[in-house]
Short mmCIF file of C-alpha atoms and ligand atoms in Angstrom, two decimals:
data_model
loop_
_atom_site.label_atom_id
_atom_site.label_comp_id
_atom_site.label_asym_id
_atom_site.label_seq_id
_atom_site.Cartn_x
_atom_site.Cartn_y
_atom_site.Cartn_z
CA UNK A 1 145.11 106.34 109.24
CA UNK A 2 142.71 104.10 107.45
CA UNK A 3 139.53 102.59 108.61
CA UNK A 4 139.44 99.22 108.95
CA UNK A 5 139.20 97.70 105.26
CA UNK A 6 140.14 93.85 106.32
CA UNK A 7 139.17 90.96 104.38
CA UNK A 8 138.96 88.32 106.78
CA UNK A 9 139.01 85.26 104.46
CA UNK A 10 142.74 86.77 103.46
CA UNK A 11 143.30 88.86 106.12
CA UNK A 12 144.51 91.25 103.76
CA UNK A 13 144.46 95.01 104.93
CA UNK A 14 145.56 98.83 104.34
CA UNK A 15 147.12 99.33 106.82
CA UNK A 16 149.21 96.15 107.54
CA UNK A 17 149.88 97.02 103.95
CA UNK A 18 150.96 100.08 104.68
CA UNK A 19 152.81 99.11 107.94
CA UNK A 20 154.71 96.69 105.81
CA UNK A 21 155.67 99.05 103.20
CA UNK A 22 157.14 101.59 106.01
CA UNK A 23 159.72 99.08 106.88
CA UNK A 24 160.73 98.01 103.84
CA UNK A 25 161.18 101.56 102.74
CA UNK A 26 163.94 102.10 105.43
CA UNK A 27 165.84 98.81 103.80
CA UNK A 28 165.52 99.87 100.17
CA UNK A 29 168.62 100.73 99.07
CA UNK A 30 169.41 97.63 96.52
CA UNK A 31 167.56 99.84 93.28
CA UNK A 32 167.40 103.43 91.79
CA UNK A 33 164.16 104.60 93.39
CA UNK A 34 164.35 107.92 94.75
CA UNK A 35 162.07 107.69 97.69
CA UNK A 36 162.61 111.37 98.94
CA UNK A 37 159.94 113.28 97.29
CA UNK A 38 156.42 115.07 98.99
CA UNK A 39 153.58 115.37 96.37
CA UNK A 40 150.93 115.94 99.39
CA UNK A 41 150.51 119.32 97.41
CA UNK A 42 148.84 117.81 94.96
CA UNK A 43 146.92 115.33 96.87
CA UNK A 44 143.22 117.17 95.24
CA UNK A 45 144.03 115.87 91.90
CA UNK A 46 143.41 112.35 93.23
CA UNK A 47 140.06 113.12 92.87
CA UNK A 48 139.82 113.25 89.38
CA UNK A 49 140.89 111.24 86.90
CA UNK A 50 143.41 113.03 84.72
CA UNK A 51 144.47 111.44 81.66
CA UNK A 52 146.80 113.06 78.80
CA UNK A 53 145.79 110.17 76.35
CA UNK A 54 147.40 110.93 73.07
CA UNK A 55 149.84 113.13 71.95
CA UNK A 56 150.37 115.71 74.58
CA UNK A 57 150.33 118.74 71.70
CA UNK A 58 147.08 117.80 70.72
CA UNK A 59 144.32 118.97 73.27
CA UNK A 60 142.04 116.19 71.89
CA UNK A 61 138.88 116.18 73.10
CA UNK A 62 138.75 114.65 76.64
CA UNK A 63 139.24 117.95 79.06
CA UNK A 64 140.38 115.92 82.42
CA UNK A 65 144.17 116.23 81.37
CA UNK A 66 147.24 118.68 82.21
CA UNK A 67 149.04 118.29 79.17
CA UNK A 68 149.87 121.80 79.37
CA UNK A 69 152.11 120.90 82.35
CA UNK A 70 153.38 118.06 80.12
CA UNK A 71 154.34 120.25 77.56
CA UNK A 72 156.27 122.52 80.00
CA UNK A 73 157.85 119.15 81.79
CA UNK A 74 159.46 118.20 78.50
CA UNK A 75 160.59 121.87 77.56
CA UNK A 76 162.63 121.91 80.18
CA UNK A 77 164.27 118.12 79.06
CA UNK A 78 164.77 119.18 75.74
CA UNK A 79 166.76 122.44 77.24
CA UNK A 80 168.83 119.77 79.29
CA UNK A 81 169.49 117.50 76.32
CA UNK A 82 169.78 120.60 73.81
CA UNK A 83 167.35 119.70 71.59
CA UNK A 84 165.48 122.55 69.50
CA UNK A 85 162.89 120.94 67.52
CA UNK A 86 161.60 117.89 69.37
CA UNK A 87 158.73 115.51 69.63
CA UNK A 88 158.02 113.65 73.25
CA UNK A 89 155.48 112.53 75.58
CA UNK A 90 155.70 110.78 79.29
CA UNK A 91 155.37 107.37 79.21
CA UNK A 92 155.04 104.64 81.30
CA UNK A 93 158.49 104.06 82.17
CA UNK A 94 162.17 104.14 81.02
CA UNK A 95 161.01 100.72 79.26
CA UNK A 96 158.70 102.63 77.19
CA UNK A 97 160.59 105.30 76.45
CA UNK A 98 163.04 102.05 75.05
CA UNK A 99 160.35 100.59 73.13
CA UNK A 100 159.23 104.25 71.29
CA UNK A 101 163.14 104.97 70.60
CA UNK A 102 163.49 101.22 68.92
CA UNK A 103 160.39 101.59 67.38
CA UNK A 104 161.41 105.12 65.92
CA UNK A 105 164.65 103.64 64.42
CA UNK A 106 162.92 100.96 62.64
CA UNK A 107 160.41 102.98 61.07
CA UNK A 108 162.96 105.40 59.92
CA UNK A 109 165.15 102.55 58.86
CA UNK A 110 163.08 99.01 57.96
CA UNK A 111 166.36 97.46 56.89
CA UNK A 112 168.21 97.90 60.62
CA UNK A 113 170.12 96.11 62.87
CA UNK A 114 169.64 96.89 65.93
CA UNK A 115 173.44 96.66 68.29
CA UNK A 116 173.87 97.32 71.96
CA UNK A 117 176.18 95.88 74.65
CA UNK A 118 175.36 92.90 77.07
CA UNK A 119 175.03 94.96 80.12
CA UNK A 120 172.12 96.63 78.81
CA UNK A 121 168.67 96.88 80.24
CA UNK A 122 166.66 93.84 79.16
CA UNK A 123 163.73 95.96 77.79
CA UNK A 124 165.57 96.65 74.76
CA UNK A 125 166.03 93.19 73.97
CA UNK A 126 162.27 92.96 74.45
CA UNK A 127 161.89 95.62 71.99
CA UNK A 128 163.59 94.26 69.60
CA UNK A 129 162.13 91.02 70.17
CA UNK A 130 158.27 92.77 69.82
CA UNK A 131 159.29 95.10 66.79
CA UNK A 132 161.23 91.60 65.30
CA UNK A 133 164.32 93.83 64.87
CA UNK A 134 167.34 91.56 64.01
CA UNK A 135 169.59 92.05 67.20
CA UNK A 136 173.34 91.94 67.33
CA UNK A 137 175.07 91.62 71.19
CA UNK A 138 178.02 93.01 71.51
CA UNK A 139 180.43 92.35 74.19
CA UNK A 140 181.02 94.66 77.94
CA UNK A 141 183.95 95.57 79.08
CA UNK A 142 184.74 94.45 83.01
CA UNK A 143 183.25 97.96 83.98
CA UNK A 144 180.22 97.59 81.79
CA UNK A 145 180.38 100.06 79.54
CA UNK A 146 180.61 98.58 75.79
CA UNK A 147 183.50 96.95 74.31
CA UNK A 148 183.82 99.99 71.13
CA UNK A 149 186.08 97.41 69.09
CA UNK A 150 184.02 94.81 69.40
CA UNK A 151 180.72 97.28 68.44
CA UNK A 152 183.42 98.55 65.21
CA UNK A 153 184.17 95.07 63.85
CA UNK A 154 180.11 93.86 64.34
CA UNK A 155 178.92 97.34 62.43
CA UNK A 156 182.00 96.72 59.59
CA UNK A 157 180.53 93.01 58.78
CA UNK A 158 176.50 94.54 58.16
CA UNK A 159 178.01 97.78 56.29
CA UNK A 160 175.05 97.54 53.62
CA UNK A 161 172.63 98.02 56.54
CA UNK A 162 171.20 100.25 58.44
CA UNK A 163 172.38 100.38 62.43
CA UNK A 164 170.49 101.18 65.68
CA UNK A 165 172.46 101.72 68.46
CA UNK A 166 171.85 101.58 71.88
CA UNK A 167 173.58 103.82 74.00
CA UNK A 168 173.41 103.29 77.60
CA UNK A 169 173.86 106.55 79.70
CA UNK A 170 174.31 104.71 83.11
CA UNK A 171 174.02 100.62 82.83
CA UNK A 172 171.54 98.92 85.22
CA UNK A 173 173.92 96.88 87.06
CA UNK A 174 177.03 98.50 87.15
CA UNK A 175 176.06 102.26 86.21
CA UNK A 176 178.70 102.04 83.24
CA UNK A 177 178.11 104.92 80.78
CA UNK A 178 178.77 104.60 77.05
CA UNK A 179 180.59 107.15 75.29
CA UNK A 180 178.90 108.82 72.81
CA UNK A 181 181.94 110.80 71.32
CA UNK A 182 183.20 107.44 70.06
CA UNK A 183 180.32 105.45 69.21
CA UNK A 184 179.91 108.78 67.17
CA UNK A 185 183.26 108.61 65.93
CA UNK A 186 182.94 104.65 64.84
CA UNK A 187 179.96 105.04 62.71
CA UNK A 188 181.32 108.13 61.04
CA UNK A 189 184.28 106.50 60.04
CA UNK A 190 182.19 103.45 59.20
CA UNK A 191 179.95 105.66 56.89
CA UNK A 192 176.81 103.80 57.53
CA UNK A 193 173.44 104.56 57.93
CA UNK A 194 172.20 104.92 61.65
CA UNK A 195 169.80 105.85 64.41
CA UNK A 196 171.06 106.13 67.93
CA UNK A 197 169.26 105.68 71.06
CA UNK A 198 169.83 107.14 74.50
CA UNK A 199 168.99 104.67 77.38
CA UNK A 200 169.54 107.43 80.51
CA UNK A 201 166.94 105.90 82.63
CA UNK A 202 168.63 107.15 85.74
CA UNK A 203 171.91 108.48 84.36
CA UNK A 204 170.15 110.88 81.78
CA UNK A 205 169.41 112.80 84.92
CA UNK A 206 172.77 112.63 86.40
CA UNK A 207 175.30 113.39 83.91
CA UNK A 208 173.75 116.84 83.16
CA UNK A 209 174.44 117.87 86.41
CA UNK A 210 178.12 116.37 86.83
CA UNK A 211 180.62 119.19 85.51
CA UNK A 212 183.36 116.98 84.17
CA UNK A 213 180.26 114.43 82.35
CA UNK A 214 180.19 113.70 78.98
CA UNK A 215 177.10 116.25 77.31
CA UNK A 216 173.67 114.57 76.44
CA UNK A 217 173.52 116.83 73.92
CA UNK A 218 171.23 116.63 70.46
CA UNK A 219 173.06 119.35 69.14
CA UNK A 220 176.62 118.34 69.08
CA UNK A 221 175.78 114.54 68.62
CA UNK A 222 173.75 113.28 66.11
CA UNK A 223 170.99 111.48 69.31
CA UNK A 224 167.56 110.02 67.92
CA UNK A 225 166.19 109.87 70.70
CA UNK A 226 166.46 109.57 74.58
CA UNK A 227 164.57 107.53 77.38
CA UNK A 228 164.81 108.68 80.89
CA UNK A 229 162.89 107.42 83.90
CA UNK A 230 160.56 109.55 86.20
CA UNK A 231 160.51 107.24 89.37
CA UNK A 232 164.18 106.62 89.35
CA UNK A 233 166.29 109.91 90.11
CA UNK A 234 163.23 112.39 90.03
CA UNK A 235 160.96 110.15 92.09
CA UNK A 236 156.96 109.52 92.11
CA UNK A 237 154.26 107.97 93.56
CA UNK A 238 153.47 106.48 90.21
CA UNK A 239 156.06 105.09 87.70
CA UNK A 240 156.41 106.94 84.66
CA UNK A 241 158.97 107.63 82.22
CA UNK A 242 159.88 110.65 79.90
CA UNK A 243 160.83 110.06 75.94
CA UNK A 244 162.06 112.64 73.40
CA UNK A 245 163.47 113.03 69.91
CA UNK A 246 163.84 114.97 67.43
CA UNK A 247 160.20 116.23 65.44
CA UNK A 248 160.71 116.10 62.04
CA UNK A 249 161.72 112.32 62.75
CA UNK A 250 158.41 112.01 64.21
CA UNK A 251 156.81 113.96 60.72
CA UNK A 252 158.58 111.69 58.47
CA UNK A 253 157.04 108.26 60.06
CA UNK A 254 153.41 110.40 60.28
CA UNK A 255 153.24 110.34 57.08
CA UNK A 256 154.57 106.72 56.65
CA UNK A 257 151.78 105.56 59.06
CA UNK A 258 148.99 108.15 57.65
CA UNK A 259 146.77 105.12 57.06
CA UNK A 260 146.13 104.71 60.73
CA UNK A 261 144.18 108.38 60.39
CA UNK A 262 145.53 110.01 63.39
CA UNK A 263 148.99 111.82 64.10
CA UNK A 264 148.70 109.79 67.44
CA UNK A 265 152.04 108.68 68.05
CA UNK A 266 152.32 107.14 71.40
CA UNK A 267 152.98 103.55 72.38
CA UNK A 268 150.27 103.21 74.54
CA UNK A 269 147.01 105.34 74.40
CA UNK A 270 145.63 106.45 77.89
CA UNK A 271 148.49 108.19 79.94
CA UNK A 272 148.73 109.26 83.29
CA UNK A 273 148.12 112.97 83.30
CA UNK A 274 148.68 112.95 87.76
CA UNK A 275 152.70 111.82 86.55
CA UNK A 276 152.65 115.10 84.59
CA UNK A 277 151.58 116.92 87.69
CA UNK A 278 154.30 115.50 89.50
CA UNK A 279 157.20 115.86 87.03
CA UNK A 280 156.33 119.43 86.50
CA UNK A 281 156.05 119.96 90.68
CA UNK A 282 159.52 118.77 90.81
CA UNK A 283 160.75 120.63 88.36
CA UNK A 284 159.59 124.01 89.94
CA UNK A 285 160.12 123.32 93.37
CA UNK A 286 163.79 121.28 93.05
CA UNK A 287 165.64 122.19 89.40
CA UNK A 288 167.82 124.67 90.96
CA UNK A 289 169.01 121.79 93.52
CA UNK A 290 169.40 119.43 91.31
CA UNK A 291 173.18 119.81 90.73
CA UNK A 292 173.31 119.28 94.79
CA UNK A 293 171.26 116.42 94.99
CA UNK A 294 173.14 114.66 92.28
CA UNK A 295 176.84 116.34 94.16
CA UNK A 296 175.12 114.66 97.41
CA UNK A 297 174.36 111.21 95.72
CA UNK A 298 178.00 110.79 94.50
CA UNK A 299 179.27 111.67 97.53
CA UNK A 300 177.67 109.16 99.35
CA UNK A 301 178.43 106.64 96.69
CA UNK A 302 182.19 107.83 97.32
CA UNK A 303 181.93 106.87 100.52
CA UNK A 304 179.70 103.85 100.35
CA UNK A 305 182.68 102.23 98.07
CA UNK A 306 185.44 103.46 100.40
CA UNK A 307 184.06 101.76 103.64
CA UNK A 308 183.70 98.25 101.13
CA UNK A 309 187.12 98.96 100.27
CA UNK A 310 188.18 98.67 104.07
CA UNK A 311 186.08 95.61 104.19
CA UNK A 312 187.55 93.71 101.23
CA UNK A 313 184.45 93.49 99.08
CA UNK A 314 185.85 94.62 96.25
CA UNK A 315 183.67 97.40 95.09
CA UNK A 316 183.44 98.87 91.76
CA UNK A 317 182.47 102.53 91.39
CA UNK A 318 182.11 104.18 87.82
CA UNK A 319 182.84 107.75 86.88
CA UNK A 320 179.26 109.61 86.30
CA UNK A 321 177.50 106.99 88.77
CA UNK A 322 176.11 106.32 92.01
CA UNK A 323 175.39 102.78 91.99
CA UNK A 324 178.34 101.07 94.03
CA UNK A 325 178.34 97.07 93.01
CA UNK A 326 180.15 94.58 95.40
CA UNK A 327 181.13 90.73 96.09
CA UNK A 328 177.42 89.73 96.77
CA UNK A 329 176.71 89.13 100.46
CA UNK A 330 174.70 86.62 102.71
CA UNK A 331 171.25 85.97 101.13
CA UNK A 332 169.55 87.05 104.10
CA UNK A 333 171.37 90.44 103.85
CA UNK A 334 170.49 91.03 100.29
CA UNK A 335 166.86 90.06 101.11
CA UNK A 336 167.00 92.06 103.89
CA UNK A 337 168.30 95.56 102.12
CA UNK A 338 166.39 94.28 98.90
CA UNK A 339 169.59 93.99 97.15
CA UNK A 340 169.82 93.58 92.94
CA UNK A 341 172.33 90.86 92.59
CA UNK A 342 173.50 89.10 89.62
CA UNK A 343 175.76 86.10 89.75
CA UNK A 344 178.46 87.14 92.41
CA UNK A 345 178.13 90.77 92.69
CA UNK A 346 175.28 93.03 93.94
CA UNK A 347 174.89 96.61 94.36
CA UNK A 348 173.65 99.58 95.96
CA UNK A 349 172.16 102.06 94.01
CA UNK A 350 172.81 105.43 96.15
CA UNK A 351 169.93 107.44 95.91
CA UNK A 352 168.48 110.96 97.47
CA UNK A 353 167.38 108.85 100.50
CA UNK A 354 170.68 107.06 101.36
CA UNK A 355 172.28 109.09 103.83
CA UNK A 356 176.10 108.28 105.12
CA UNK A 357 174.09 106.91 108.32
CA UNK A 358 172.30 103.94 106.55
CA UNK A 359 175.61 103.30 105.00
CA UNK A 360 177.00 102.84 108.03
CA UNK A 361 174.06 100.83 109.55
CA UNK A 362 174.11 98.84 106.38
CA UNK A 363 178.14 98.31 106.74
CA UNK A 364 177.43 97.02 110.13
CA UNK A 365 175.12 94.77 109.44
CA UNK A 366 177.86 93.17 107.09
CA UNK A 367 180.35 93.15 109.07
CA UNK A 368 177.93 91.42 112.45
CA UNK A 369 177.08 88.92 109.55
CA UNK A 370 180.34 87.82 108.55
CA UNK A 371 181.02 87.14 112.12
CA UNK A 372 178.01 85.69 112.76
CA UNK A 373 178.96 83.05 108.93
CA UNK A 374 182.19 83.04 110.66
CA UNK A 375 180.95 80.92 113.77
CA UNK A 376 178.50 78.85 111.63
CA UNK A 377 181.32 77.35 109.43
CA UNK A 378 183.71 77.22 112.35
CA UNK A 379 186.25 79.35 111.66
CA UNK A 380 187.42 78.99 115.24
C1 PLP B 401 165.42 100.91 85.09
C2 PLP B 401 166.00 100.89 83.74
C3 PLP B 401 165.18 100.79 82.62
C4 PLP B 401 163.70 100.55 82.71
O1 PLP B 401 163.06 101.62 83.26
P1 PLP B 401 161.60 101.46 83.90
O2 PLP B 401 161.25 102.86 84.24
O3 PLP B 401 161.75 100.55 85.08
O4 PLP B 401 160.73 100.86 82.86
C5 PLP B 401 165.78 100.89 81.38
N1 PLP B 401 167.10 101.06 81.26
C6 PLP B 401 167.92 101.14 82.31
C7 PLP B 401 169.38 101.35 82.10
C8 PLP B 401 167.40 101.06 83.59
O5 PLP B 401 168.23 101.11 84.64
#
């Protein structure tokens, strides 16, 4: 427990903090945090301040990192993704991870457009916003995934120019996942010039594990690059993301950006070398469960949209996801179970944590509240 550390003026403290953080952790089921995890292994690194600033194949000179366990962390990505030669680092976050991939495709190709659908994540709007790459929306289809006729006709009017293309490996909202095989197959026929980006913030580490899931793969698929979160599926303490693509890529804009005198090709500059610690502890203590944890996940999502179904709320499960969306409920409720909504639907991202058991409880509580709306507005 902690000592007493209360401001008085604010009455702010640790442990009502901490208190306050213990309930809410029972009620979060609303986003794709994986709150199952224990670090308390590593709990004498907090002691130091470890920092992989820089490009993690470059010792550098600052010795207070573990980019050795950052190297071995994104080995074992680039086996999942099948990637031979590649280039990464961890980043901050899946938005990050966004920013380097847009930021990759524009050096590569000044001239581009960059296209993804309207259910994406809004970071890479904000990338192309910062990087002031011209941005083309194209449409979603009721699932979420991308309308691929709309995304053909869009890349057919801007032939003469170079394409970036979002891919998104599990949509925030409704977990839709793009299909690669014929975005692939559009541009081919299209014969234009293009750089494709993998958003998998949480699905890039579910569909390697799902059998009948379309491959991530950088060797049948021509992928740029791929953004995946740490805190999502994997789960951390600290937020951090993982990015990779392919290294000559990362040669060719080297020598574009020579003038800056330093092969230094991160976003950002100091990194959190405690997040590499962590990745690489989950990696050797849960890799060989990660198929189950993933079979567990949509198995509970399964069942999550099943007892909705009974309810009438209409849910809406995707192949290759866990996150269940649903009519949106009371206000109260979604406050309560910290609930992402977004006009008239919200959903449930089902996560390590979520057992069938706070399914239930959280079924119940709908079902008390309905009554309870039901007696306000005098159904009787
Ligand atoms: C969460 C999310 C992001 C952003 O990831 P952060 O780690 O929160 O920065 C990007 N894309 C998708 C699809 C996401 O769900």
């Amino acid at each position: 427990m902690f000592p007493q550390l209360v401001d008085t003026n604010t009455s702010i403290s640790l442990k009502l903090l901490q208190q306050h953080i213990a309930e809410c952790a029972k009620l979060s089921i609303g986003y794709p945090v994986n709150l199952d995890f224990d670090y308390t292994l590593l709990l004498p690194f907090l002691q130091y301040n470890l920092n992989n600033v820089g490009d993690p194949f470059v010792e550098g000179n600052f010795a207070l990192h573990s980019k050795e366990f950052e190297r071995q962390s994104l080995n074992w990505f680039a086996q999942l993704y099948e990637l031979e030669e590649y280039w990464g680092y961890l980043t901050s976050g899946g938005t990050e991870g966004n920013l380097y991939g847009m930021f990759l495709g524009r050096e590569l190709y000044p001239d581009a457009v960059l296209y993804s659908s309207r259910d994406t994540h809004y970071s890479v709007a904000k990338a192309a916003r910062l990087l002031k790459i011209p941005h083309v929306v194209i449409c979603s289809q009721f699932n979420g995934e991308i309308n691929y006729e709309h995304l053909e006709y869009e890349l057919s009017q801007r032939k003469q120019q170079s394409a970036i293309i979002n891919i998104n490996l599990g949509t925030t909202m409704k977990g839709a996942v793009d299909n690669i095989e014929r975005i692939n197959d559009i541009i081919q026929r299209l014969r234009i010039r293009f750089y494709i980006h993998c958003d998998g913030a949480l699905g890039g580490m579910l569909l390697p594990f799902i059998q009948e899931a379309p491959k991530i793969s950088f060797r049948d698929y021509p992928i740029g690059s791929i953004s995946v979160s740490g805190h999502k599926f994997i789960g951390s303490p600290v937020t951090y993301g993982i990015v990779l693509t392919r290294q000559p890529y990362v040669k060719k804009i080297e020598t574009s950006v020579e003038y800056i005198g330093s092969k230094d090709m991160t976003i950002l500059g100091s990194r959190s070398g405690l997040a590499a610690l962590f990745l690489w502890y989950a990696i050797q203590t849960r890799s060989q469960h990660f198929h189950k944890e993933v079979a567990n996940c949509l198995q509970n999502a399964r069942y999550l949209r099943d007892r909705l179904l009974e309810i009438n709320y209409h849910p809406l499960l995707n192949d290759f996801s866990t996150t269940v969306v649903f009519d949106k409920p009371a206000i109260e409720l979604c406050r309560k179970w910290q609930l992402a909504t977004q006009g008239n639907i919200a959903h449930i991202v089902v996560m390590q944590h979520i057992s069938t058991q706070k399914i239930d409880q959280f079924i119940d509580n709908l079902l008390v509240n309905n009554q309870l709306s039901c007696f306000s507005t005098s159904c009787l």
